[in-house]
Each structure stands twice: as structure tokens, then as C-alpha cells.
PDB file of C-alpha atoms in Angstrom:
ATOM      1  CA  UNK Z1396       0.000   0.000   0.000  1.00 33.00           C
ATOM      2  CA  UNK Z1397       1.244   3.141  -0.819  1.00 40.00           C
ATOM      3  CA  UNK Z1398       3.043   5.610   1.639  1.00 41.00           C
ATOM      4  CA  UNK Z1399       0.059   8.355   2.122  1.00 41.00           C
ATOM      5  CA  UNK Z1400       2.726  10.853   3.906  1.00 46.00           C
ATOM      6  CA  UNK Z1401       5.410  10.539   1.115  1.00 47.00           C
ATOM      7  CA  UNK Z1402       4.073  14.102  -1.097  1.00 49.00           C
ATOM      8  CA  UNK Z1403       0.890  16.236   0.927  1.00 56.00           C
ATOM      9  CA  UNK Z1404       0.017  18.809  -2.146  1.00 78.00           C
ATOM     10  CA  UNK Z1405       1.527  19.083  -5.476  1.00 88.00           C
ATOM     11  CA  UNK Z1406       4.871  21.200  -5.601  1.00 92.00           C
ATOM     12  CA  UNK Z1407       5.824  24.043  -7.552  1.00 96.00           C
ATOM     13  CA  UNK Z1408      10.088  23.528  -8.152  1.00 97.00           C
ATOM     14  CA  UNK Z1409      11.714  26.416  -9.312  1.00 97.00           C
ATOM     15  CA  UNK Z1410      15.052  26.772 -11.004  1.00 97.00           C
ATOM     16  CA  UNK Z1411      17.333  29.559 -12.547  1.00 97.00           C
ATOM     17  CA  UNK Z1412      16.104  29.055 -15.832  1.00 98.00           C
ATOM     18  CA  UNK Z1413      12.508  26.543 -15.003  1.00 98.00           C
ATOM     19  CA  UNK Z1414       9.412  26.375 -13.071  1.00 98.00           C
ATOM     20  CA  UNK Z1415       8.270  22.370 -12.475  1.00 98.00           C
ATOM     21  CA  UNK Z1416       4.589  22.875 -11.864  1.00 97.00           C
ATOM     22  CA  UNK Z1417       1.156  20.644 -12.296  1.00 96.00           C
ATOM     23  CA  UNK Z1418      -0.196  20.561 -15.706  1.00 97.00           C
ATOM     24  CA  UNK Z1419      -3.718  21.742 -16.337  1.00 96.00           C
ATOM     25  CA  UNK Z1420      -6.219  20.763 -18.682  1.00 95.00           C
ATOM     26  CA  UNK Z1421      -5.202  23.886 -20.595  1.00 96.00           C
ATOM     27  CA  UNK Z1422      -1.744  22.233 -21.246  1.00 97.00           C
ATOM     28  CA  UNK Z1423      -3.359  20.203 -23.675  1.00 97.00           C
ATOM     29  CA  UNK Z1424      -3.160  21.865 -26.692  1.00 97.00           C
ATOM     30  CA  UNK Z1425       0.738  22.705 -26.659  1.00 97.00           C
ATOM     31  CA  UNK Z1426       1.162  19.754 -25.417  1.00 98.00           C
ATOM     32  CA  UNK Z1427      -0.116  18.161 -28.390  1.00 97.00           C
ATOM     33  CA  UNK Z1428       1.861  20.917 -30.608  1.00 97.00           C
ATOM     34  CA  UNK Z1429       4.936  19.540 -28.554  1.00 97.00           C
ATOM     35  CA  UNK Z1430       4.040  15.721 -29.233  1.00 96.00           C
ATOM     36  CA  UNK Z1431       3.039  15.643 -32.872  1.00 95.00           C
ATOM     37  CA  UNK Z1432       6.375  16.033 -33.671  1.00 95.00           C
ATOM     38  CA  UNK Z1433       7.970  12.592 -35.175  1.00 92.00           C
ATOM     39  CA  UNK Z1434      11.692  13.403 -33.701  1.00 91.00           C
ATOM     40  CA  UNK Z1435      10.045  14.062 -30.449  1.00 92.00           C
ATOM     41  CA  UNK Z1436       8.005  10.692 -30.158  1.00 86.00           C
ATOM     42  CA  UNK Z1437      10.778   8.620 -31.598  1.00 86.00           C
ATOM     43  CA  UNK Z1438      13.363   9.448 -28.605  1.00 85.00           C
ATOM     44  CA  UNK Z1439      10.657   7.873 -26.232  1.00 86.00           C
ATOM     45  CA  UNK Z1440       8.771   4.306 -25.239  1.00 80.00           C
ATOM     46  CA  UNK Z1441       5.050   5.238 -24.883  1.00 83.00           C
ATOM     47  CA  UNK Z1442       4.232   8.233 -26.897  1.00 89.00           C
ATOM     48  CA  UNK Z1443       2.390   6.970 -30.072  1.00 87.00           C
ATOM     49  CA  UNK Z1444       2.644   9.632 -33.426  1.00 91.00           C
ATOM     50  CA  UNK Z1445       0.536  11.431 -34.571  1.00 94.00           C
ATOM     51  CA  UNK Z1446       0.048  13.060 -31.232  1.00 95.00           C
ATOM     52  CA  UNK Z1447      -3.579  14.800 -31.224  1.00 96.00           C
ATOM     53  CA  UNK Z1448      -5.546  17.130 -28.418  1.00 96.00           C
ATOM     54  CA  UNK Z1449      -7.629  14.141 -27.106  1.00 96.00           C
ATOM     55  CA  UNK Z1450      -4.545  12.137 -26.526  1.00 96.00           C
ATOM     56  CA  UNK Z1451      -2.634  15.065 -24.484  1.00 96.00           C
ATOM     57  CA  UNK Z1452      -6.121  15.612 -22.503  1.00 96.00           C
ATOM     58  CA  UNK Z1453      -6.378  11.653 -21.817  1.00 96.00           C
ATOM     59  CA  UNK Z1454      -2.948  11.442 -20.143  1.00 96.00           C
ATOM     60  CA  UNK Z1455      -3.477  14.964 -18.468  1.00 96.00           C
ATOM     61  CA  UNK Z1456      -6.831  13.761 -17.065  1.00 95.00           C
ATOM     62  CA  UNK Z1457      -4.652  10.942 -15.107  1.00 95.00           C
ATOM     63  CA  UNK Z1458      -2.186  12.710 -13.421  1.00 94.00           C
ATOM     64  CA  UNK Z1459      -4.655  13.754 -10.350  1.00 88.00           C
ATOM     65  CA  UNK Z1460      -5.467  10.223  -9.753  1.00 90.00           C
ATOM     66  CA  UNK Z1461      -1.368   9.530 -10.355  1.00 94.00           C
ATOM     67  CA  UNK Z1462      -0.928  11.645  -7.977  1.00 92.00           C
ATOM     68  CA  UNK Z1463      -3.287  10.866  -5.367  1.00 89.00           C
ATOM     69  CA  UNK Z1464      -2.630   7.112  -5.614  1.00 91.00           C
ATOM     70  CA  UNK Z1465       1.035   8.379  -4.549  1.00 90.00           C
ATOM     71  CA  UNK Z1466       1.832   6.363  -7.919  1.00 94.00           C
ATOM     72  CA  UNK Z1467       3.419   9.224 -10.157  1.00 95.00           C
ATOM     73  CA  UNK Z1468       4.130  12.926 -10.679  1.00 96.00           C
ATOM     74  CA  UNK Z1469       4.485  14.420 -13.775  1.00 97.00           C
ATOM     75  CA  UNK Z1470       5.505  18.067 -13.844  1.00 98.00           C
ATOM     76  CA  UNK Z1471       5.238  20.237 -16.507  1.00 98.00           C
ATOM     77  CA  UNK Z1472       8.279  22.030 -17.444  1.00 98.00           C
ATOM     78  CA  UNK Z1473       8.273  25.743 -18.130  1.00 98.00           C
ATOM     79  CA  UNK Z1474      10.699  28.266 -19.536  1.00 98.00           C
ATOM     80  CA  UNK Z1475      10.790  30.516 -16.317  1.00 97.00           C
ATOM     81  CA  UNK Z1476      10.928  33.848 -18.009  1.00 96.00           C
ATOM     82  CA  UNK Z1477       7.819  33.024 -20.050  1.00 97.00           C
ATOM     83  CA  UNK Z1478       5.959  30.952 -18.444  1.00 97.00           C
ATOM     84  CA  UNK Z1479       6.153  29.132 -21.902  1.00 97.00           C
ATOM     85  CA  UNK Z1480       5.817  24.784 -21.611  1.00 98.00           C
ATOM     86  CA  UNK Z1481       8.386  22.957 -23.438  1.00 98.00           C
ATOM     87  CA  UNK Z1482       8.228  19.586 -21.912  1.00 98.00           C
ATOM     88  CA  UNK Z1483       7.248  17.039 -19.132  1.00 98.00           C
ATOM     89  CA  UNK Z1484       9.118  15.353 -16.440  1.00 98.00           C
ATOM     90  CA  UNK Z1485       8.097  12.466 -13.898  1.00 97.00           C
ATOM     91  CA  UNK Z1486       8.713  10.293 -11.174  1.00 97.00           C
ATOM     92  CA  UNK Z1487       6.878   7.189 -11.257  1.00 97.00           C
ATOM     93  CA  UNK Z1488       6.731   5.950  -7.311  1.00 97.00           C
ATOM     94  CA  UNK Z1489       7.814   2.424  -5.857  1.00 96.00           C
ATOM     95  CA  UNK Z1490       7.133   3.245  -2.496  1.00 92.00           C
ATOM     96  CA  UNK Z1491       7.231   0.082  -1.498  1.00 94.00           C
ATOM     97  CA  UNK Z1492      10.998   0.050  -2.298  1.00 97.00           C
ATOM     98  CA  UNK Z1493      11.277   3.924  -1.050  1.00 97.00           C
ATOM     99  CA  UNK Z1494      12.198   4.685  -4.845  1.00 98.00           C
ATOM    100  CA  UNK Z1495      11.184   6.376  -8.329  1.00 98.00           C
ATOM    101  CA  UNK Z1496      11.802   5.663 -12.319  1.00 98.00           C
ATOM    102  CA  UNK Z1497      12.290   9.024 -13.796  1.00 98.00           C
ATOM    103  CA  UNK Z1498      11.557  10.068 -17.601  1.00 96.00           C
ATOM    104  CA  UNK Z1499      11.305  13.233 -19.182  1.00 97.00           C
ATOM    105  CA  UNK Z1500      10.512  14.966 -22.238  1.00 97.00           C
ATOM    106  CA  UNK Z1501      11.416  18.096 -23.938  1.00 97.00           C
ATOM    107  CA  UNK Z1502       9.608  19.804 -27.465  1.00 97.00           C
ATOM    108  CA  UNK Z1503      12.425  20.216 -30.339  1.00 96.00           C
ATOM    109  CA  UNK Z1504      12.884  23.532 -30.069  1.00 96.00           C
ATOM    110  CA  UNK Z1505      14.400  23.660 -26.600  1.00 97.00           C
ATOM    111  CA  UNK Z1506      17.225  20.940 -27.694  1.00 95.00           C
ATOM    112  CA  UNK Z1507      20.177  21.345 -26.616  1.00 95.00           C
ATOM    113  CA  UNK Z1508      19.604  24.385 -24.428  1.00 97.00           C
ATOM    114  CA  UNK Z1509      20.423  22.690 -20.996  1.00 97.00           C
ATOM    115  CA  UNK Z1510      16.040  23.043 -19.998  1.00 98.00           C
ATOM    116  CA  UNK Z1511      16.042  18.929 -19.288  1.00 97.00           C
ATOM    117  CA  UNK Z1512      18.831  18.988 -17.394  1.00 97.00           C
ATOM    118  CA  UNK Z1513      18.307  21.590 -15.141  1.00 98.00           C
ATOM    119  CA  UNK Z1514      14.820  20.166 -14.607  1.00 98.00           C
ATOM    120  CA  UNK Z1515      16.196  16.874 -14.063  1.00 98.00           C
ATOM    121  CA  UNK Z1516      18.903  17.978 -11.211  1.00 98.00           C
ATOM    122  CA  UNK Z1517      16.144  20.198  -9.775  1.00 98.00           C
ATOM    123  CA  UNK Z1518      13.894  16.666  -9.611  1.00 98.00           C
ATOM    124  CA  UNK Z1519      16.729  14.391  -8.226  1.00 98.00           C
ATOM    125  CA  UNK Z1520      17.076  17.282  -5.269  1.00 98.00           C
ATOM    126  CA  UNK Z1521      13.417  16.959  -4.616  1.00 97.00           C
ATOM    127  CA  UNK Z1522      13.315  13.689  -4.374  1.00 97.00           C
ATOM    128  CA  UNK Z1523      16.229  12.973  -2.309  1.00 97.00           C
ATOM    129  CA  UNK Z1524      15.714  15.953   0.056  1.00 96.00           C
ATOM    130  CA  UNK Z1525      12.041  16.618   0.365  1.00 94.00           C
ATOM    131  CA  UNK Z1526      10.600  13.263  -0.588  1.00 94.00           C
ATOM    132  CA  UNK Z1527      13.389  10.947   1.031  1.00 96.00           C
ATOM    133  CA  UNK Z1528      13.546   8.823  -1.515  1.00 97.00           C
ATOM    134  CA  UNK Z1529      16.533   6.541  -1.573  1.00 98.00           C
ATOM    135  CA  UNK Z1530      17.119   5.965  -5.436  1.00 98.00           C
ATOM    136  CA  UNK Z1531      16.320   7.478  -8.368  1.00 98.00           C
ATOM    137  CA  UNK Z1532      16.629   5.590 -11.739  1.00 98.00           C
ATOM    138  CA  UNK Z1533      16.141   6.203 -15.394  1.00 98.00           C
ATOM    139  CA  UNK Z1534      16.387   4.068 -18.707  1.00 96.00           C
ATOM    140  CA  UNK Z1535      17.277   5.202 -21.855  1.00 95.00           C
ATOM    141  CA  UNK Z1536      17.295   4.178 -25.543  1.00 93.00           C
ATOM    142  CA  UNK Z1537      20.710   3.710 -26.944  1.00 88.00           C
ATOM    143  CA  UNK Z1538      19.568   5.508 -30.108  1.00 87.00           C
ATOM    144  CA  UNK Z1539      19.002   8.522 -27.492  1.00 91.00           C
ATOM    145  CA  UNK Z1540      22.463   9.538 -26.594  1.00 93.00           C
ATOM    146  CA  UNK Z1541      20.970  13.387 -26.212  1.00 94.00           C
ATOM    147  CA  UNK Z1542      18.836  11.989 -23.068  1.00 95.00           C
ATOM    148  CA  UNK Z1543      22.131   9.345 -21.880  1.00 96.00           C
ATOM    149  CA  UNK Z1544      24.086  12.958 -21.839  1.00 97.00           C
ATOM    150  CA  UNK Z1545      21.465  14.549 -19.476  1.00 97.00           C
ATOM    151  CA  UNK Z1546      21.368  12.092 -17.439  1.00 98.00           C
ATOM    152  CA  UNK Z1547      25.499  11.667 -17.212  1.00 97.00           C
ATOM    153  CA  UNK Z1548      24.995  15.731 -16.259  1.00 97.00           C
ATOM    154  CA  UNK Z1549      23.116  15.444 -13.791  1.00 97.00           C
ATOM    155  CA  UNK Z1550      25.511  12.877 -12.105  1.00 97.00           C
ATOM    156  CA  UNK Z1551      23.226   9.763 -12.751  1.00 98.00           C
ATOM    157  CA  UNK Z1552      25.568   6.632 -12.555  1.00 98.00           C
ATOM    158  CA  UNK Z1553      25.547   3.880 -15.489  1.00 97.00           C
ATOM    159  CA  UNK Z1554      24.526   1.268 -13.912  1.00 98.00           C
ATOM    160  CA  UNK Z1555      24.254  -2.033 -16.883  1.00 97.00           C
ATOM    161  CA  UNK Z1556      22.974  -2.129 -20.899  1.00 96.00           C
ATOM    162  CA  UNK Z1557      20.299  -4.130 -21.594  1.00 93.00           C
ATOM    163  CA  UNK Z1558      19.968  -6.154 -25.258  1.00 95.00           C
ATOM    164  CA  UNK Z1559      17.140  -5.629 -27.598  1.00 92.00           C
ATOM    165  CA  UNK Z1560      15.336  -4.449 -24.275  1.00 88.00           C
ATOM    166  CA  UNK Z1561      12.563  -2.124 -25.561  1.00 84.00           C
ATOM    167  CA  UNK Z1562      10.413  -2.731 -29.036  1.00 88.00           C
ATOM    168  CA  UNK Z1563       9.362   1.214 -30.416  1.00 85.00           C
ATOM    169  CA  UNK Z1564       7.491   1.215 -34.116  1.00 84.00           C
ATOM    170  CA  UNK Z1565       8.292  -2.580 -34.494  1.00 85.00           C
ATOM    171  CA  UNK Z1566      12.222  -2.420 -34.290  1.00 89.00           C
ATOM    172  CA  UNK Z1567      14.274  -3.596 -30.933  1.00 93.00           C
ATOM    173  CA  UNK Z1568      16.508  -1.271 -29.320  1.00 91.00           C
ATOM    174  CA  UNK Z1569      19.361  -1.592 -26.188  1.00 93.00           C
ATOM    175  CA  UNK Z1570      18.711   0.528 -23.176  1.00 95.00           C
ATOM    176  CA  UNK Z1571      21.338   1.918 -20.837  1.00 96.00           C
ATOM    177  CA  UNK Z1572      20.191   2.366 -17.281  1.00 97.00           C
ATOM    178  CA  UNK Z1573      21.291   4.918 -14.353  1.00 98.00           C
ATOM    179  CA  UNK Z1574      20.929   5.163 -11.089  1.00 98.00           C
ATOM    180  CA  UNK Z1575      21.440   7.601  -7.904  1.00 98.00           C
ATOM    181  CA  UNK Z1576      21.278   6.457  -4.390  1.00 98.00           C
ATOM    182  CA  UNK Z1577      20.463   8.708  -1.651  1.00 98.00           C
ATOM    183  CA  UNK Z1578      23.677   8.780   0.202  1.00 97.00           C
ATOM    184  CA  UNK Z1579      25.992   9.757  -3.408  1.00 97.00           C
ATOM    185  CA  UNK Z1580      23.548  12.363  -4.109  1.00 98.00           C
ATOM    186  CA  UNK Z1581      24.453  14.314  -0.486  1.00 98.00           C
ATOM    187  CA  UNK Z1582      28.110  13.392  -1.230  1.00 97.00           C
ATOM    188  CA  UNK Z1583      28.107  15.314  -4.426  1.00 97.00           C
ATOM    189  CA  UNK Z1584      26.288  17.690  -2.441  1.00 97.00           C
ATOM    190  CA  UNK Z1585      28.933  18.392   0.600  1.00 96.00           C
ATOM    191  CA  UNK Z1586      31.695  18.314  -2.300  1.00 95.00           C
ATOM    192  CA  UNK Z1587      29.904  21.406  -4.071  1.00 93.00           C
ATOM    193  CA  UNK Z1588      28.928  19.414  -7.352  1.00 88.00           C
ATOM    194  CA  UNK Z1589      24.893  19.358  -7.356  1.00 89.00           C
TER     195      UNK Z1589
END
């Protein structure tokens, strides 16, 4: 059963350059805008293409009951200065094992700009020092490296390769996992690196 202390309301993380926040029903539109994008949908597992409106209100619609389940939480990522979305980030909860899978997405546009990465560290801090988690985890595509290099900057250790682990659009693909346990996150911490 899950932990009903482990999150009380849904946060609002700030960064230098992001605001993690809920996503509303209003997200769903440039959401979809994000999504419908081939390049976008073929760096991740689960989101089909085409991407429509009904499809970005469907998975919007479940984050409250995510959330209240104290099974996931999926934060919109915004462009602080603008308020402007450009992507999505979650933690999907084990708390059974006092841990979370993270995955993330960011719209073309805001490639390459540092955005998932800053959201990312700002996530792993959260996690570790609000929610008390004692891992975080991610797995990513091998034909990713973009999302393997966000997740070696924000000090995620590789942690094994899996074989022909995931199937996307009928072909196989390797996956490269990463992990981050509680106690080397407030190591990196005391020695000035997160």
C-alpha cells in the first residue's frame, strides 16, 4: 500500500532558468503541438505519433489520480521567463521500495539548451531531500544519446545495458540504465557538485 505521507500537495520547483509545476487541462493543446512532432516521439517508449488534443487531454486527465494514488508525478516544465511549456518530467513511485523511475521529455525547439537537465537535477534534489527517496533511476534508448548525456549531467551513474530491451514502431533497441542512491547524491552535495 502506498506511503500516504510521502508528497501532501503538489509542488511548484523552481530553477534559474525553469518552473516544475502541475499541468492543467489547458496544457493540452501545446502539449499536443509539442508531441506531434515525429523526432520528439521517436526518442521515447510510450508516446504513439501522430500526437492529437484528445490524446494530451487523456494522459493529463490521469495525473490527479497519479498523484493521489502516490503512484506518479508528472511536472510540466516551463521556460521561467515566459511561463512558456516545453516539456514534461516524472517520477513514477515504488514506495514500497522507497524509490522512483524518472523520464522526461522536452519539445524540439528547446534541444540542446540545458532546460532537461536543469529540470532533471532540480527533480533528483526533490526527491532525495524533500521526498526521502533513496534511489532514483532512469532508462534510456541507446539511439538517445541526447537523453544518456542529461542524465550523465546530472551525475546519474551507469549502472548495466540491456539487449534488444525495448520494441518502439516494431524495431528492438538496447537501453542503458542509471541510477542515484540517496547517500551519493548528499556526497556530491557536501563536495559542491549538485
Amino acid at each position: 500500500m502506498p506511503n500516504a505521507d510521502l508528497i501532501f500537495e503538489f509542488p511548484e520547483i523552481k530553477t534559474s532558468r525553469t518552473i516544475l509545476r502541475a499541468f492543467l487541462i489547458s496544457d493540452a493543446e501545446p502539449v499536443k503541438l509539442l508531441l506531434d512532432d515525429k523526432a520528439v516521439a521517436a526518442t521515447t517508449l510510450n508516446i504513439p505519433h501522430p500526437y492529437t488534443t484528445e490524446d494530451a487531454q487523456t494522459w493529463i486527465e490521469k495525473h490527479n489520480q497519479q498523484f493521489e494514488k502516490r503512484t506518479s508525478i508528472v511536472f510540466a516544465i516551463c521556460k521561467r521567463s515566459d511561463l512558456t511549456l516545453i516539456g514534461a518530467i516524472e517520477l513514477h513511485l515504488f514506495t514500497r521500495h522507497n524509490n522512483a523511475k524518472i523520464g522526461y521529455w522536452i519539445g524540439r525547439n528547446h534541444w540542446n539548451q540545458g532546460f532537461c537537465t536543469e529540470a532533471l537535477k532540480a527533480l533528483i534534489s526533490y526527491s532525495f531531500e524533500t521526498m526521502n527517496l533513496n534511489k532514483v533511476y532512469a532508462s534510456v534508448s541507446t539511439i538517445n544519446p541526447a537523453s544518456k548525456r542529461v542524465l550523465e549531467k546530472a551525475n546519474m551513474v551507469h549502472e548495466g545495458h540491456r539487449k534488444q530491451h525495448i520494441k518502439k514502431w516494431g524495431a528492438f533497441y538496447d537501453t542503458d540504465d542509471f541510477g542515484l542512491l540517496r547517500n551519493h547524491y548528499f556526497d556530491l552535495v557536501e563536495n559542491g557538485e549538485y
